[in-house]
Amino acid sequence: MRKSSEADLRGHASRIVFTLREAGFQAYLVGGCVRDELMGNAPKDYDVATSALPQQVLALFPDSGTVGAHFGVVLVRAGRAQVEVATFRSDAGYSDGRHPDAVSFELTPRKDALRRDFTINAVFLDPFTGEVLDFVGGRNDMRDAVIRAIGDPRARFEEDRLRMLRAVRFAARFGFDIEPGTLHAIREMRALIHTVAAERIRDELFRILTEGQARRGFQLLDECGLLAEILPEVKAFQGVEQPPEFHPEGDVWTHVMLMLEQMGKAGTHLALGVLLHDAGKPATFRVADRIRFDGHVEKGVEIARGILSRFRCSGDQMDSVTALVANHMRFMDVPKMKPSTLKRFLRLPDFEDHLELHRLDCLSSNRDLRTYHHVREILGQMPAEVLRPEPLLTGRDLIEAGFPPGPQFKKVLRAVEDAQLDGSIRTKEEALQLVRSLN
Ligand code: ATP
Ligand code: MG
């Protein structure tokens, strides 16, 4: 069953096709939405391709946006969503390996199919009759579960190098193979990925990580050589042995791949936390009484920071992901934490992500989930007012009690809150007594 918003969107896209045809133009659904419908998945968004020129599209849908009109794309509003209506076109040369130098509009869909990236993404569909226009063998490749570049794969990756990552993303998402010629071309051209803007690489990479098939995505990235190019820090996990008593599964790479597999669909922060939580291990590996990784957490935070700044991630993203790396070993200490330490730990922003990372970490190593269940139980039982009680004292109270305001207030108030969280004080009077004893 389609959700009603998807049905609305399809209805809207179909009406756009109808209106264009009434006005004498050709028009079809095209691209990802056709691929998804033919493969029995629910499309996220709908694209329409037409022989009408952008100005003619705009004339038929006066309140639409013109964002990409010079590239032949008009955004036609559909309630809160939008349908992209693109004029049939061919791209004339890509001298920078990123953007077409110019586009020329075409009167028929054939050339428009040929400028698209993969055969499964280049099929046209008549939304009313179900008639399919397939100039590139896209339906066969859907049936055979293959990602195949349209035309000469080398030339197509030369035009737009990001397509190399898109090939991996679609292959991972659908569980398809990359056709051997296409895979071979990626292997040969992998180093050209560095000419693509970091933000575009990041967006593809994060989608590969979060769409639910991250393990397969990373194995494909490795197979085609892109992993070593864009994430050498992760490639370095391979062959880093771990103590078998804690990690019977094998090396760091195997451990992280197992975690990605168990993770399924995930938010970006959690997915990056999983990928990078042990990033400090290759650099800190040493053999003492057993294999040890002293300082791997701190090193991992540093490496994660380096990767995320290379990908121009926001400060918030950086803080959330590095917090996951920084805290992942603290679960081991939970059984011996003082109540105040434990409560502060449970109060970490987005604690659910920390806990899920821990669960995946255990499931993919020694499978000991005792701490996980213990923490779940505490979270389920501890009332909010015990976890985050109203403070017994504020800065204002301290001033009223005659303490001169200053930088030590913060430390004093923290000590008071610790005592409150530990249950050793319960009232404002006891809190003030404690403050006096501290001075
Ligand atoms: P998704 O489900 O991830 O949105 P999609 O196939 O809809 O997949 P989009 O990025 O939304 O992908 O692009 C829509 C269509 O535009 C694609 O199906 C493809 O035909 C074409 N396209 C997108 N990016 C490229 C590219 N870099 N090179 C060639 N064609 C592209
Ligand atoms: Mg799309």
Coordinates of N, CA and C in Angstrom, one line a residue, residues 280-400:
G280 N 40.9 5.0 16.3 CA 42.2 5.1 16.9 C 43.0 3.8 17.1
K281 N 42.4 2.7 16.8 CA 43.1 1.4 17.0 C 44.3 1.2 16.1
P282 N 44.2 1.4 14.8 CA 45.4 1.1 14.0 C 46.7 1.8 14.6
A283 N 46.5 3.1 15.0 CA 47.7 3.9 15.4 C 48.2 3.5 16.8
T284 N 47.3 2.9 17.6 CA 47.7 2.6 19.0 C 47.9 1.1 19.3
F285 N 47.8 0.3 18.3 CA 48.0 -1.1 18.4 C 49.4 -1.4 19.0
R286 N 49.4 -2.2 20.1 CA 50.7 -2.7 20.5 C 50.5 -4.1 21.2
V287 N 51.5 -4.9 21.3 CA 51.4 -6.2 21.9 C 52.2 -6.1 23.2
A288 N 51.5 -6.2 24.3 CA 52.1 -6.3 25.7 C 51.8 -7.7 26.3
D289 N 51.2 -7.7 27.5 CA 50.7 -9.0 28.0 C 49.7 -9.6 27.0
R290 N 48.9 -8.7 26.3 CA 48.1 -9.1 25.2 C 48.0 -7.9 24.3
I291 N 47.3 -8.1 23.2 CA 47.2 -6.9 22.3 C 46.4 -5.8 23.0
R292 N 47.0 -4.6 23.0 CA 46.4 -3.5 23.7 C 46.3 -2.3 22.7
F293 N 45.3 -1.4 23.1 CA 45.1 -0.2 22.3 C 45.0 1.0 23.2
D294 N 46.1 1.2 24.0 CA 46.0 2.3 25.0 C 45.8 3.6 24.3
G295 N 44.9 4.4 24.8 CA 44.7 5.8 24.2 C 44.0 5.7 22.9
H296 N 43.3 4.6 22.6 CA 42.7 4.6 21.3 C 41.5 5.5 21.2
V297 N 40.9 5.7 22.3 CA 39.7 6.6 22.3 C 40.1 8.0 22.0
E298 N 41.1 8.6 22.6 CA 41.6 9.9 22.3 C 42.0 10.0 20.9
K299 N 42.8 9.0 20.5 CA 43.3 9.0 19.1 C 42.1 9.0 18.1
G300 N 41.1 8.2 18.5 CA 40.0 8.0 17.6 C 39.2 9.4 17.5
V301 N 39.1 10.1 18.6 CA 38.4 11.4 18.5 C 39.2 12.3 17.6
E302 N 40.5 12.3 17.7 CA 41.3 13.1 16.8 C 41.1 12.8 15.3
I303 N 41.1 11.5 15.1 CA 41.0 11.0 13.7 C 39.6 11.3 13.1
A304 N 38.6 11.1 14.0 CA 37.2 11.4 13.5 C 37.1 12.9 13.2
R305 N 37.7 13.7 14.1 CA 37.6 15.2 13.9 C 38.3 15.5 12.5
G306 N 39.4 14.9 12.2 CA 40.1 15.2 11.0 C 39.2 14.8 9.8
I307 N 38.6 13.6 9.8 CA 37.8 13.2 8.7 C 36.6 14.1 8.5
L308 N 35.9 14.4 9.7 CA 34.7 15.2 9.5 C 35.0 16.7 9.1
S309 N 36.2 17.2 9.4 CA 36.5 18.5 8.9 C 36.9 18.5 7.5
R310 N 37.5 17.4 7.1 CA 37.8 17.2 5.6 C 36.5 17.2 4.8
F311 N 35.5 16.6 5.4 CA 34.2 16.6 4.7 C 33.3 17.8 5.0
R312 N 33.9 18.8 5.6 CA 33.2 20.0 5.8 C 31.9 19.8 6.6
C313 N 31.9 19.0 7.6 CA 30.8 18.8 8.4 C 30.6 19.9 9.4
S314 N 29.3 20.1 9.8 CA 29.0 21.2 10.7 C 29.6 21.0 12.1
G315 N 29.8 22.0 12.9 CA 30.3 21.9 14.3 C 29.4 20.9 15.1
D316 N 28.1 21.0 14.9 CA 27.2 20.1 15.7 C 27.4 18.7 15.3
Q317 N 27.6 18.4 14.0 CA 27.8 17.1 13.6 C 29.1 16.5 14.2
M318 N 30.1 17.4 14.1 CA 31.4 17.0 14.7 C 31.3 16.7 16.2
D319 N 30.6 17.5 16.9 CA 30.5 17.3 18.4 C 29.7 16.0 18.7
S320 N 28.6 15.8 17.9 CA 27.8 14.6 18.2 C 28.6 13.3 17.9
V321 N 29.3 13.3 16.8 CA 30.0 12.1 16.4 C 31.2 11.9 17.3
T322 N 32.0 12.9 17.6 CA 33.2 12.7 18.5 C 32.7 12.4 19.9
A323 N 31.6 12.8 20.3 CA 31.1 12.4 21.6 C 30.8 10.9 21.6
L324 N 30.3 10.4 20.6 CA 30.1 8.9 20.5 C 31.4 8.1 20.6
V325 N 32.4 8.6 19.9 CA 33.7 8.0 19.9 C 34.3 8.1 21.3
A326 N 34.2 9.3 21.9 CA 34.9 9.6 23.1 C 34.3 8.8 24.3
N327 N 33.0 8.5 24.2 CA 32.3 7.8 25.4 C 32.1 6.3 25.2
H328 N 32.5 5.7 24.1 CA 32.1 4.4 23.8 C 32.7 3.3 24.8
M329 N 33.8 3.6 25.4 CA 34.4 2.7 26.3 C 33.9 2.9 27.7
R330 N 33.1 3.9 28.0 CA 32.7 4.2 29.3 C 31.7 3.2 29.8
F331 N 31.0 2.5 28.9 CA 30.0 1.6 29.3 C 30.6 0.5 30.2
M332 N 31.9 0.2 29.9 CA 32.6 -0.8 30.8 C 32.6 -0.4 32.2
D333 N 32.6 0.9 32.5 CA 32.7 1.4 33.9 C 31.4 1.5 34.6
V334 N 30.3 1.3 33.8 CA 29.0 1.6 34.4 C 28.7 0.8 35.7
P335 N 29.1 -0.4 35.8 CA 28.9 -1.1 37.1 C 29.5 -0.5 38.3
K336 N 30.7 0.2 38.1 CA 31.3 0.8 39.3 C 31.2 2.3 39.3
M337 N 30.3 2.9 38.5 CA 30.1 4.4 38.6 C 29.3 4.8 39.8
K338 N 29.8 5.9 40.4 CA 29.0 6.5 41.5 C 27.6 7.0 40.9
P339 N 26.6 7.1 41.7 CA 25.3 7.5 41.1 C 25.4 8.8 40.3
S340 N 26.2 9.8 40.9 CA 26.3 11.1 40.2 C 26.9 10.9 38.8
T341 N 28.0 10.1 38.7 CA 28.7 9.9 37.5 C 27.8 9.2 36.5
L342 N 27.1 8.1 37.0 CA 26.1 7.4 36.1 C 25.0 8.3 35.6
K343 N 24.4 9.1 36.5 CA 23.4 10.0 36.0 C 23.9 11.0 35.0
R344 N 25.0 11.5 35.2 CA 25.6 12.5 34.2 C 25.8 11.8 32.9
F345 N 26.3 10.5 33.0 CA 26.5 9.7 31.8 C 25.2 9.5 31.0
L346 N 24.2 9.1 31.7 CA 22.9 8.9 31.1 C 22.3 10.1 30.6
R347 N 22.7 11.3 31.1 CA 22.2 12.6 30.6 C 22.9 13.1 29.4
L348 N 23.9 12.4 28.9 CA 24.6 12.8 27.7 C 23.6 13.1 26.6
P349 N 23.7 14.2 25.8 CA 22.8 14.5 24.7 C 22.7 13.3 23.8
D350 N 21.5 12.9 23.4 CA 21.3 11.8 22.5 C 21.9 10.5 23.0
F351 N 21.6 10.2 24.3 CA 22.1 9.0 24.9 C 21.7 7.8 24.2
E352 N 20.5 7.8 23.6 CA 20.1 6.6 22.9 C 21.1 6.2 21.8
D353 N 21.7 7.1 21.1 CA 22.7 6.8 20.1 C 23.9 6.1 20.8
H354 N 24.3 6.7 22.0 CA 25.5 6.0 22.7 C 25.1 4.6 23.0
L355 N 23.9 4.4 23.5 CA 23.5 3.1 24.0 C 23.4 2.1 22.8
E356 N 22.9 2.6 21.7 CA 22.8 1.8 20.5 C 24.2 1.4 20.0
L357 N 25.1 2.4 20.0 CA 26.5 2.0 19.6 C 27.0 1.0 20.4
H358 N 26.8 1.1 21.7 CA 27.3 0.1 22.7 C 26.7 -1.3 22.4
R359 N 25.4 -1.3 22.1 CA 24.7 -2.6 21.8 C 25.4 -3.2 20.6
L360 N 25.5 -2.5 19.5 CA 26.1 -3.0 18.3 C 27.6 -3.4 18.5
D361 N 28.3 -2.7 19.3 CA 29.7 -3.0 19.7 C 29.8 -4.4 20.3
C362 N 28.9 -4.6 21.3 CA 28.8 -5.9 22.0 C 28.4 -7.1 21.1
L363 N 27.3 -6.8 20.3 CA 26.7 -7.8 19.4 C 27.8 -8.3 18.4
S364 N 28.7 -7.4 18.1 CA 29.6 -7.7 17.0 C 31.0 -8.0 17.6
S365 N 31.0 -8.4 18.9 CA 32.3 -8.8 19.4 C 32.0 -10.0 20.4
N366 N 32.0 -9.7 21.7 CA 31.9 -10.8 22.7 C 30.4 -11.2 23.0
R367 N 29.5 -10.4 22.4 CA 28.0 -10.7 22.6 C 27.5 -10.6 24.0
D368 N 28.3 -9.9 24.9 CA 27.9 -9.8 26.3 C 27.0 -8.5 26.4
L369 N 25.7 -8.7 26.5 CA 24.8 -7.5 26.6 C 24.4 -7.2 28.0
R370 N 25.1 -7.7 29.0 CA 24.6 -7.4 30.4 C 24.6 -6.0 30.7
T371 N 25.6 -5.2 30.4 CA 25.6 -3.8 30.7 C 24.5 -3.1 29.9
Y372 N 24.3 -3.5 28.6 CA 23.3 -2.9 27.8 C 21.9 -3.0 28.5
H373 N 21.6 -4.3 28.9 CA 20.3 -4.5 29.6 C 20.2 -3.8 30.9
H374 N 21.3 -3.8 31.6 CA 21.3 -3.1 32.9 C 21.0 -1.6 32.7
V375 N 21.6 -1.0 31.8 CA 21.4 0.5 31.5 C 19.9 0.7 31.1
R376 N 19.4 -0.2 30.2 CA 18.0 -0.1 29.7 C 17.1 -0.1 30.9
E377 N 17.4 -1.0 31.9 CA 16.5 -1.2 33.0 C 16.6 0.1 33.9
I378 N 17.8 0.6 34.1 CA 17.9 1.8 34.9 C 17.1 2.9 34.2
L379 N 17.3 3.1 32.9 CA 16.6 4.2 32.2 C 15.1 4.0 32.3
G380 N 14.6 2.7 32.3 CA 13.2 2.5 32.3 C 12.6 2.8 33.7
Q381 N 13.5 2.6 34.8 CA 12.9 2.7 36.1 C 13.2 4.1 36.7
M382 N 14.2 4.8 36.3 CA 14.6 6.0 37.0 C 13.7 7.2 36.6
P383 N 12.9 7.7 37.5 CA 12.0 8.8 37.1 C 12.9 10.0 36.7
A384 N 12.3 10.9 35.8 CA 13.0 12.0 35.3 C 13.5 12.9 36.5
E385 N 12.7 13.0 37.6 CA 13.2 14.0 38.6 C 14.3 13.4 39.4
V386 N 14.6 12.1 39.3 CA 15.8 11.5 39.9 C 17.0 11.7 39.0
L387 N 16.8 11.5 37.7 CA 17.8 11.7 36.7 C 18.3 13.2 36.6
R388 N 17.3 14.0 36.5 CA 17.5 15.5 36.4 C 16.7 16.3 37.4
P389 N 17.1 16.2 38.7 CA 16.4 16.9 39.7 C 16.5 18.4 39.6
E390 N 15.5 19.1 40.1 CA 15.6 20.5 40.2 C 16.9 20.8 41.0
P391 N 17.7 21.8 40.6 CA 18.9 22.1 41.5 C 18.5 22.6 42.9
L392 N 19.2 22.1 43.9 CA 19.0 22.6 45.2 C 19.4 24.0 45.4
L393 N 20.4 24.4 44.6 CA 21.0 25.8 44.8 C 21.2 26.4 43.4
T394 N 21.1 27.7 43.3 CA 21.4 28.4 42.1 C 22.5 29.4 42.5
G395 N 23.0 30.1 41.5 CA 24.0 31.2 41.7 C 23.4 32.3 42.6
R396 N 22.1 32.5 42.3 CA 21.4 33.6 43.0 C 21.4 33.2 44.5
D397 N 21.1 31.9 44.8 CA 21.0 31.5 46.2 C 22.4 31.8 46.9
L398 N 23.5 31.5 46.2 CA 24.8 31.7 46.7 C 25.1 33.2 47.0
I399 N 24.6 34.0 46.1 CA 24.8 35.5 46.4 C 24.0 35.9 47.6
E400 N 22.7 35.4 47.6 CA 21.9 35.8 48.8 C 22.5 35.3 50.1

